């Protein structure tokens, strides 16, 4: 998809999306995303945690991680604030990171606002270590939010001018690159109304959506693991060094919904 086909009127997507996240629907979604990312990152271990872009969530969820070395890659001026993350200037399509070096990679709405999502995923697969984890946050076109986008897309406003990638489609891309989905969570089943009062009244749709249509949340968080097939005989179990990644699973909150991979 060319740059002219979406969000052409916004030179600084990060700033525009940050302003939208201060609106009633954006602030509610931001709270859900941060809470969920903190839970996921708290249960993952390793040496290097990299976040590509600061779209919406900023670097705030990183403080929940136990991984010491935290890096934010982006084209802006840095993560800002008092977050422990270091900033590295670079592009999501060409990460300035060595191959097989990252334990956990976070893409917060990065695929929604990139010219080449396939290339971003290829770079993610390249820099992840075997059994490394990829966490993707994205807007879901198969939802009330996606329906809203159909009427607002031509306005060129963020986030409706972005390219929404469905969880099923993303999962297909991940499989082709040797990444296996471990966890899928849907968020925000109420429509993105501009009135905070109406958004609060529509909160009754959240438990219904979690139970009845978990795949139709306005946004989603997917966690995948990089699988690498071995071409040589596996060493005896007692000679294998233990991995740095933990095995603790994160349970979804009552505001989230988990779906099984196909």
mmCIF file of N, CA and C in Angstrom, residues 68-165:
data_model
loop_
_atom_site.group_PDB
_atom_site.id
_atom_site.type_symbol
_atom_site.label_atom_id
_atom_site.label_comp_id
_atom_site.label_asym_id
_atom_site.label_seq_id
_atom_site.Cartn_x
_atom_site.Cartn_y
_atom_site.Cartn_z
ATOM 1 N N UNK A 68 15.867 -5.949 31.543
ATOM 2 C CA UNK A 68 16.596 -4.728 31.869
ATOM 3 C C UNK A 68 16.823 -3.828 30.662
ATOM 4 N N UNK A 69 17.314 -4.399 29.581
ATOM 5 C CA UNK A 69 17.651 -3.591 28.413
ATOM 6 C C UNK A 69 16.412 -3.403 27.562
ATOM 7 N N UNK A 70 15.886 -2.177 27.559
ATOM 8 C CA UNK A 70 14.670 -1.847 26.824
ATOM 9 C C UNK A 70 14.987 -0.736 25.828
ATOM 10 N N UNK A 71 14.586 -0.952 24.576
ATOM 11 C CA UNK A 71 14.913 -0.027 23.497
ATOM 12 C C UNK A 71 13.635 0.323 22.739
ATOM 13 N N UNK A 72 13.461 1.598 22.424
ATOM 14 C CA UNK A 72 12.373 2.061 21.569
ATOM 15 C C UNK A 72 12.977 2.535 20.260
ATOM 16 N N UNK A 73 12.528 1.951 19.151
ATOM 17 C CA UNK A 73 13.007 2.331 17.822
ATOM 18 C C UNK A 73 11.943 3.196 17.153
ATOM 19 N N UNK A 74 12.344 4.347 16.635
ATOM 20 C CA UNK A 74 11.388 5.228 15.985
ATOM 21 C C UNK A 74 12.075 6.340 15.227
ATOM 22 N N UNK A 75 11.262 7.132 14.556
ATOM 23 C CA UNK A 75 11.802 8.231 13.757
ATOM 24 C C UNK A 75 11.698 9.561 14.471
ATOM 25 N N UNK A 76 11.024 9.581 15.648
ATOM 26 C CA UNK A 76 10.826 10.830 16.369
ATOM 27 C C UNK A 76 11.984 11.177 17.268
ATOM 28 N N UNK A 77 11.653 11.931 18.309
ATOM 29 C CA UNK A 77 12.686 12.447 19.207
ATOM 30 C C UNK A 77 12.912 11.567 20.417
ATOM 31 N N UNK A 78 12.237 10.434 20.479
ATOM 32 C CA UNK A 78 12.471 9.543 21.598
ATOM 33 C C UNK A 78 11.197 9.227 22.350
ATOM 34 N N UNK A 79 11.333 8.313 23.329
ATOM 35 C CA UNK A 79 10.176 7.874 24.096
ATOM 36 C C UNK A 79 9.683 8.932 25.054
ATOM 37 N N UNK A 80 10.604 9.766 25.544
ATOM 38 C CA UNK A 80 10.210 10.839 26.440
ATOM 39 C C UNK A 80 9.881 10.331 27.831
ATOM 40 N N UNK A 81 9.605 11.271 28.736
ATOM 41 C CA UNK A 81 9.219 10.908 30.090
ATOM 42 C C UNK A 81 10.377 10.333 30.868
ATOM 43 N N UNK A 82 10.029 9.592 31.899
ATOM 44 C CA UNK A 82 11.032 9.008 32.789
ATOM 45 C C UNK A 82 11.150 7.509 32.575
ATOM 46 N N UNK A 83 10.703 7.032 31.437
ATOM 47 C CA UNK A 83 10.736 5.614 31.170
ATOM 48 C C UNK A 83 12.178 5.134 31.042
ATOM 49 N N UNK A 84 12.449 3.878 31.410
ATOM 50 C CA UNK A 84 13.812 3.367 31.376
ATOM 51 C C UNK A 84 14.314 3.022 29.982
ATOM 52 N N UNK A 85 13.441 3.090 28.982
ATOM 53 C CA UNK A 85 13.825 2.655 27.646
ATOM 54 C C UNK A 85 14.817 3.616 27.003
ATOM 55 N N UNK A 86 15.762 3.054 26.253
ATOM 56 C CA UNK A 86 16.666 3.845 25.439
ATOM 57 C C UNK A 86 15.998 4.079 24.087
ATOM 58 N N UNK A 87 16.359 5.166 23.431
ATOM 59 C CA UNK A 87 15.785 5.468 22.132
ATOM 60 C C UNK A 87 16.818 5.256 21.046
ATOM 61 N N UNK A 88 16.372 4.608 19.965
ATOM 62 C CA UNK A 88 17.240 4.342 18.827
ATOM 63 C C UNK A 88 16.503 4.800 17.576
ATOM 64 N N UNK A 89 17.095 5.723 16.849
ATOM 65 C CA UNK A 89 16.451 6.233 15.645
ATOM 66 C C UNK A 89 16.552 5.202 14.521
ATOM 67 N N UNK A 90 15.419 4.919 13.899
ATOM 68 C CA UNK A 90 15.416 3.942 12.821
ATOM 69 C C UNK A 90 14.025 3.744 12.256
ATOM 70 N N UNK A 91 13.936 2.908 11.233
ATOM 71 C CA UNK A 91 12.681 2.633 10.544
ATOM 72 C C UNK A 91 12.191 1.231 10.883
ATOM 73 N N UNK A 92 10.866 1.082 10.957
ATOM 74 C CA UNK A 92 10.290 -0.238 11.222
ATOM 75 C C UNK A 92 10.579 -1.206 10.092
ATOM 76 N N UNK A 93 10.714 -0.685 8.873
ATOM 77 C CA UNK A 93 10.999 -1.540 7.718
ATOM 78 C C UNK A 93 12.471 -1.929 7.620
ATOM 79 N N UNK A 94 13.342 -1.209 8.321
ATOM 80 C CA UNK A 94 14.782 -1.496 8.308
ATOM 81 C C UNK A 94 15.312 -1.275 9.715
ATOM 82 N N UNK A 95 15.095 -2.235 10.561
ATOM 83 C CA UNK A 95 15.493 -2.087 11.957
ATOM 84 C C UNK A 95 17.017 -2.081 12.099
ATOM 85 N N UNK A 96 17.568 -1.118 12.821
ATOM 86 C CA UNK A 96 19.022 -1.066 13.050
ATOM 87 C C UNK A 96 19.448 -1.982 14.188
ATOM 88 N N UNK A 97 19.064 -3.243 14.065
ATOM 89 C CA UNK A 97 19.275 -4.236 15.126
ATOM 90 C C UNK A 97 19.811 -5.513 14.508
ATOM 91 N N UNK A 98 20.747 -6.158 15.184
ATOM 92 C CA UNK A 98 21.343 -7.390 14.686
ATOM 93 C C UNK A 98 20.315 -8.513 14.643
ATOM 94 N N UNK A 99 20.509 -9.456 13.738
ATOM 95 C CA UNK A 99 19.619 -10.610 13.617
ATOM 96 C C UNK A 99 19.738 -11.511 14.840
ATOM 97 N N UNK A 100 18.630 -12.172 15.178
ATOM 98 C CA UNK A 100 18.599 -13.152 16.281
ATOM 99 C C UNK A 100 19.153 -12.567 17.575
ATOM 100 N N UNK A 101 18.659 -11.391 17.954
ATOM 101 C CA UNK A 101 19.208 -10.734 19.142
ATOM 102 C C UNK A 101 18.151 -10.252 20.126
ATOM 103 N N UNK A 102 16.878 -10.223 19.737
ATOM 104 C CA UNK A 102 15.824 -9.636 20.562
ATOM 105 C C UNK A 102 14.959 -10.735 21.166
ATOM 106 N N UNK A 103 14.689 -10.632 22.459
ATOM 107 C CA UNK A 103 13.861 -11.625 23.147
ATOM 108 C C UNK A 103 12.370 -11.325 23.005
ATOM 109 N N UNK A 104 12.002 -10.056 23.111
ATOM 110 C CA UNK A 104 10.601 -9.644 23.004
ATOM 111 C C UNK A 104 10.531 -8.404 22.126
ATOM 112 N N UNK A 105 9.647 -8.429 21.122
ATOM 113 C CA UNK A 105 9.472 -7.299 20.210
ATOM 114 C C UNK A 105 8.016 -6.859 20.250
ATOM 115 N N UNK A 106 7.789 -5.571 20.471
ATOM 116 C CA UNK A 106 6.442 -5.022 20.595
ATOM 117 C C UNK A 106 6.155 -4.080 19.428
ATOM 118 N N UNK A 107 5.012 -4.312 18.753
ATOM 119 C CA UNK A 107 4.565 -3.470 17.643
ATOM 120 C C UNK A 107 3.222 -2.841 18.002
ATOM 121 N N UNK A 108 3.200 -1.670 18.648
ATOM 122 C CA UNK A 108 1.944 -1.029 19.049
ATOM 123 C C UNK A 108 1.349 -0.198 17.921
ATOM 124 N N UNK A 109 0.408 -0.754 17.191
ATOM 125 C CA UNK A 109 -0.242 -0.108 16.047
ATOM 126 C C UNK A 109 0.752 0.221 14.933
ATOM 127 N N UNK A 110 1.901 -0.403 14.963
ATOM 128 C CA UNK A 110 2.924 -0.145 13.951
ATOM 129 C C UNK A 110 2.459 -0.595 12.577
ATOM 130 N N UNK A 111 1.812 -1.758 12.507
ATOM 131 C CA UNK A 111 1.352 -2.278 11.216
ATOM 132 C C UNK A 111 0.199 -1.458 10.649
ATOM 133 N N UNK A 112 -0.551 -0.782 11.513
ATOM 134 C CA UNK A 112 -1.687 0.015 11.051
ATOM 135 C C UNK A 112 -1.259 1.240 10.254
ATOM 136 N N UNK A 113 -0.035 1.703 10.501
ATOM 137 C CA UNK A 113 0.400 2.954 9.882
ATOM 138 C C UNK A 113 1.777 2.827 9.246
ATOM 139 N N UNK A 114 1.995 1.736 8.550
ATOM 140 C CA UNK A 114 3.241 1.539 7.822
ATOM 141 C C UNK A 114 2.934 1.320 6.346
ATOM 142 N N UNK A 115 3.881 1.680 5.496
ATOM 143 C CA UNK A 115 3.696 1.485 4.057
ATOM 144 C C UNK A 115 3.800 0.027 3.658
ATOM 145 N N UNK A 116 4.544 -0.770 4.434
ATOM 146 C CA UNK A 116 4.815 -2.156 4.048
ATOM 147 C C UNK A 116 4.761 -3.060 5.277
ATOM 148 N N UNK A 117 3.560 -3.501 5.693
ATOM 149 C CA UNK A 117 3.452 -4.351 6.889
ATOM 150 C C UNK A 117 4.178 -5.678 6.738
ATOM 151 N N UNK A 118 4.245 -6.227 5.520
ATOM 152 C CA UNK A 118 4.962 -7.484 5.325
ATOM 153 C C UNK A 118 6.439 -7.310 5.659
ATOM 154 N N UNK A 119 7.027 -6.209 5.225
ATOM 155 C CA UNK A 119 8.435 -5.964 5.493
ATOM 156 C C UNK A 119 8.686 -5.768 6.984
ATOM 157 N N UNK A 120 7.767 -5.113 7.673
ATOM 158 C CA UNK A 120 7.904 -4.937 9.115
ATOM 159 C C UNK A 120 7.916 -6.290 9.820
ATOM 160 N N UNK A 121 7.038 -7.187 9.384
ATOM 161 C CA UNK A 121 6.999 -8.520 9.990
ATOM 162 C C UNK A 121 8.245 -9.327 9.639
ATOM 163 N N UNK A 122 8.757 -9.156 8.420
ATOM 164 C CA UNK A 122 9.998 -9.841 8.064
ATOM 165 C C UNK A 122 11.151 -9.375 8.956
ATOM 166 N N UNK A 123 11.195 -8.074 9.215
ATOM 167 C CA UNK A 123 12.231 -7.540 10.097
ATOM 168 C C UNK A 123 12.045 -8.057 11.523
ATOM 169 N N UNK A 124 10.790 -8.156 11.968
ATOM 170 C CA UNK A 124 10.515 -8.686 13.300
ATOM 171 C C UNK A 124 11.014 -10.119 13.421
ATOM 172 N N UNK A 125 10.729 -10.937 12.410
ATOM 173 C CA UNK A 125 11.197 -12.330 12.429
ATOM 174 C C UNK A 125 12.718 -12.393 12.406
ATOM 175 N N UNK A 126 13.360 -11.495 11.678
ATOM 176 C CA UNK A 126 14.818 -11.501 11.556
ATOM 177 C C UNK A 126 15.506 -11.203 12.882
ATOM 178 N N UNK A 127 15.026 -10.208 13.606
ATOM 179 C CA UNK A 127 15.732 -9.778 14.819
ATOM 180 C C UNK A 127 15.384 -10.631 16.037
ATOM 181 N N UNK A 128 14.280 -11.355 16.001
ATOM 182 C CA UNK A 128 13.903 -12.186 17.150
ATOM 183 C C UNK A 128 14.796 -13.407 17.261
ATOM 184 N N UNK A 129 15.115 -13.781 18.484
ATOM 185 C CA UNK A 129 15.834 -15.025 18.722
ATOM 186 C C UNK A 129 14.855 -16.187 18.554
ATOM 187 N N UNK A 130 15.342 -17.406 18.342
ATOM 188 C CA UNK A 130 14.439 -18.567 18.348
ATOM 189 C C UNK A 130 13.674 -18.642 19.671
ATOM 190 N N UNK A 131 12.390 -18.848 19.599
ATOM 191 C CA UNK A 131 11.477 -18.845 20.738
ATOM 192 C C UNK A 131 11.256 -17.439 21.298
ATOM 193 N N UNK A 132 11.704 -16.407 20.573
ATOM 194 C CA UNK A 132 11.422 -15.039 20.971
ATOM 195 C C UNK A 132 9.957 -14.707 20.749
ATOM 196 N N UNK A 133 9.455 -13.699 21.466
ATOM 197 C CA UNK A 133 8.031 -13.346 21.413
ATOM 198 C C UNK A 133 7.799 -12.038 20.671
ATOM 199 N N UNK A 134 6.763 -12.045 19.845
ATOM 200 C CA UNK A 134 6.298 -10.859 19.132
ATOM 201 C C UNK A 134 4.907 -10.503 19.640
ATOM 202 N N UNK A 135 4.709 -9.225 20.010
ATOM 203 C CA UNK A 135 3.400 -8.746 20.461
ATOM 204 C C UNK A 135 2.943 -7.659 19.509
ATOM 205 N N UNK A 136 1.766 -7.857 18.908
ATOM 206 C CA UNK A 136 1.221 -6.917 17.927
ATOM 207 C C UNK A 136 -0.083 -6.335 18.461
ATOM 208 N N UNK A 137 -0.187 -5.007 18.435
ATOM 209 C CA UNK A 137 -1.428 -4.317 18.782
ATOM 210 C C UNK A 137 -1.970 -3.679 17.507
ATOM 211 N N UNK A 138 -3.240 -3.919 17.196
ATOM 212 C CA UNK A 138 -3.786 -3.385 15.955
ATOM 213 C C UNK A 138 -5.273 -3.110 16.043
ATOM 214 N N UNK A 139 -5.774 -2.324 15.094
ATOM 215 C CA UNK A 139 -7.206 -2.079 14.963
ATOM 216 C C UNK A 139 -7.833 -3.180 14.117
ATOM 217 N N UNK A 140 -9.028 -3.593 14.500
ATOM 218 C CA UNK A 140 -9.701 -4.710 13.853
ATOM 219 C C UNK A 140 -10.756 -4.200 12.871
ATOM 220 N N UNK A 141 -10.618 -4.481 11.565
ATOM 221 C CA UNK A 141 -11.624 -4.026 10.598
ATOM 222 C C UNK A 141 -12.951 -4.762 10.731
ATOM 223 N N UNK A 142 -12.934 -5.958 11.336
ATOM 224 C CA UNK A 142 -14.162 -6.754 11.480
ATOM 225 C C UNK A 142 -14.789 -6.475 12.836
ATOM 226 N N UNK A 143 -15.262 -5.244 13.014
ATOM 227 C CA UNK A 143 -15.797 -4.816 14.294
ATOM 228 C C UNK A 143 -16.651 -3.575 14.081
ATOM 229 N N UNK A 144 -17.269 -3.105 15.161
ATOM 230 C CA UNK A 144 -18.003 -1.844 15.080
ATOM 231 C C UNK A 144 -17.067 -0.698 14.736
ATOM 232 N N UNK A 145 -15.812 -0.814 15.157
ATOM 233 C CA UNK A 145 -14.816 0.201 14.831
ATOM 234 C C UNK A 145 -14.483 0.158 13.337
ATOM 235 N N UNK A 146 -14.406 -1.040 12.792
ATOM 236 C CA UNK A 146 -14.158 -1.175 11.363
ATOM 237 C C UNK A 146 -15.316 -0.632 10.544
ATOM 238 N N UNK A 147 -16.552 -0.848 11.024
ATOM 239 C CA UNK A 147 -17.730 -0.305 10.345
ATOM 240 C C UNK A 147 -17.714 1.221 10.395
ATOM 241 N N UNK A 148 -17.319 1.764 11.532
ATOM 242 C CA UNK A 148 -17.211 3.209 11.686
ATOM 243 C C UNK A 148 -16.168 3.759 10.709
ATOM 244 N N UNK A 149 -15.095 3.013 10.521
ATOM 245 C CA UNK A 149 -14.013 3.431 9.632
ATOM 246 C C UNK A 149 -14.492 3.564 8.183
ATOM 247 N N UNK A 150 -15.430 2.719 7.770
ATOM 248 C CA UNK A 150 -15.928 2.781 6.399
ATOM 249 C C UNK A 150 -16.524 4.138 6.074
ATOM 250 N N UNK A 151 -17.118 4.797 7.069
ATOM 251 C CA UNK A 151 -17.751 6.095 6.843
ATOM 252 C C UNK A 151 -16.795 7.256 7.096
ATOM 253 N N UNK A 152 -15.652 6.980 7.764
ATOM 254 C CA UNK A 152 -14.735 8.055 8.109
ATOM 255 C C UNK A 152 -13.411 7.985 7.350
ATOM 256 N N UNK A 153 -13.224 6.912 6.582
ATOM 257 C CA UNK A 153 -11.924 6.693 5.927
ATOM 258 C C UNK A 153 -11.544 7.845 4.999
ATOM 259 N N UNK A 154 -12.513 8.335 4.227
ATOM 260 C CA UNK A 154 -12.214 9.385 3.254
ATOM 261 C C UNK A 154 -11.929 10.727 3.909
ATOM 262 N N UNK A 155 -12.251 10.861 5.188
ATOM 263 C CA UNK A 155 -11.976 12.121 5.874
ATOM 264 C C UNK A 155 -10.482 12.329 6.080
ATOM 265 N N UNK A 156 -9.726 11.238 6.006
ATOM 266 C CA UNK A 156 -8.281 11.331 6.197
ATOM 267 C C UNK A 156 -7.866 11.518 7.637
ATOM 268 N N UNK A 157 -8.778 11.331 8.577
ATOM 269 C CA UNK A 157 -8.465 11.540 9.980
ATOM 270 C C UNK A 157 -7.899 10.275 10.613
ATOM 271 N N UNK A 158 -6.997 10.477 11.554
ATOM 272 C CA UNK A 158 -6.432 9.388 12.336
ATOM 273 C C UNK A 158 -7.445 8.985 13.405
ATOM 274 N N UNK A 159 -7.631 7.692 13.687
ATOM 275 C CA UNK A 159 -6.929 6.547 13.106
ATOM 276 C C UNK A 159 -7.623 5.924 11.902
ATOM 277 N N UNK A 160 -8.753 6.527 11.477
ATOM 278 C CA UNK A 160 -9.593 5.900 10.453
ATOM 279 C C UNK A 160 -8.922 5.855 9.090
ATOM 280 N N UNK A 161 -7.904 6.673 8.877
ATOM 281 C CA UNK A 161 -7.189 6.650 7.605
ATOM 282 C C UNK A 161 -6.136 5.552 7.558
ATOM 283 N N UNK A 162 -5.929 4.848 8.672
ATOM 284 C CA UNK A 162 -4.935 3.763 8.696
ATOM 285 C C UNK A 162 -5.447 2.521 7.998
ATOM 286 N N UNK A 163 -4.558 1.554 7.856
ATOM 287 C CA UNK A 163 -4.955 0.274 7.254
ATOM 288 C C UNK A 163 -5.176 -0.734 8.380
ATOM 289 N N UNK A 164 -6.433 -1.112 8.560
ATOM 290 C CA UNK A 164 -6.788 -2.050 9.610
ATOM 291 C C UNK A 164 -6.583 -3.476 9.082
ATOM 292 N N UNK A 165 -5.823 -4.285 9.798
ATOM 293 C CA UNK A 165 -5.517 -5.660 9.398
ATOM 294 C C UNK A 165 -6.254 -6.611 10.337
#
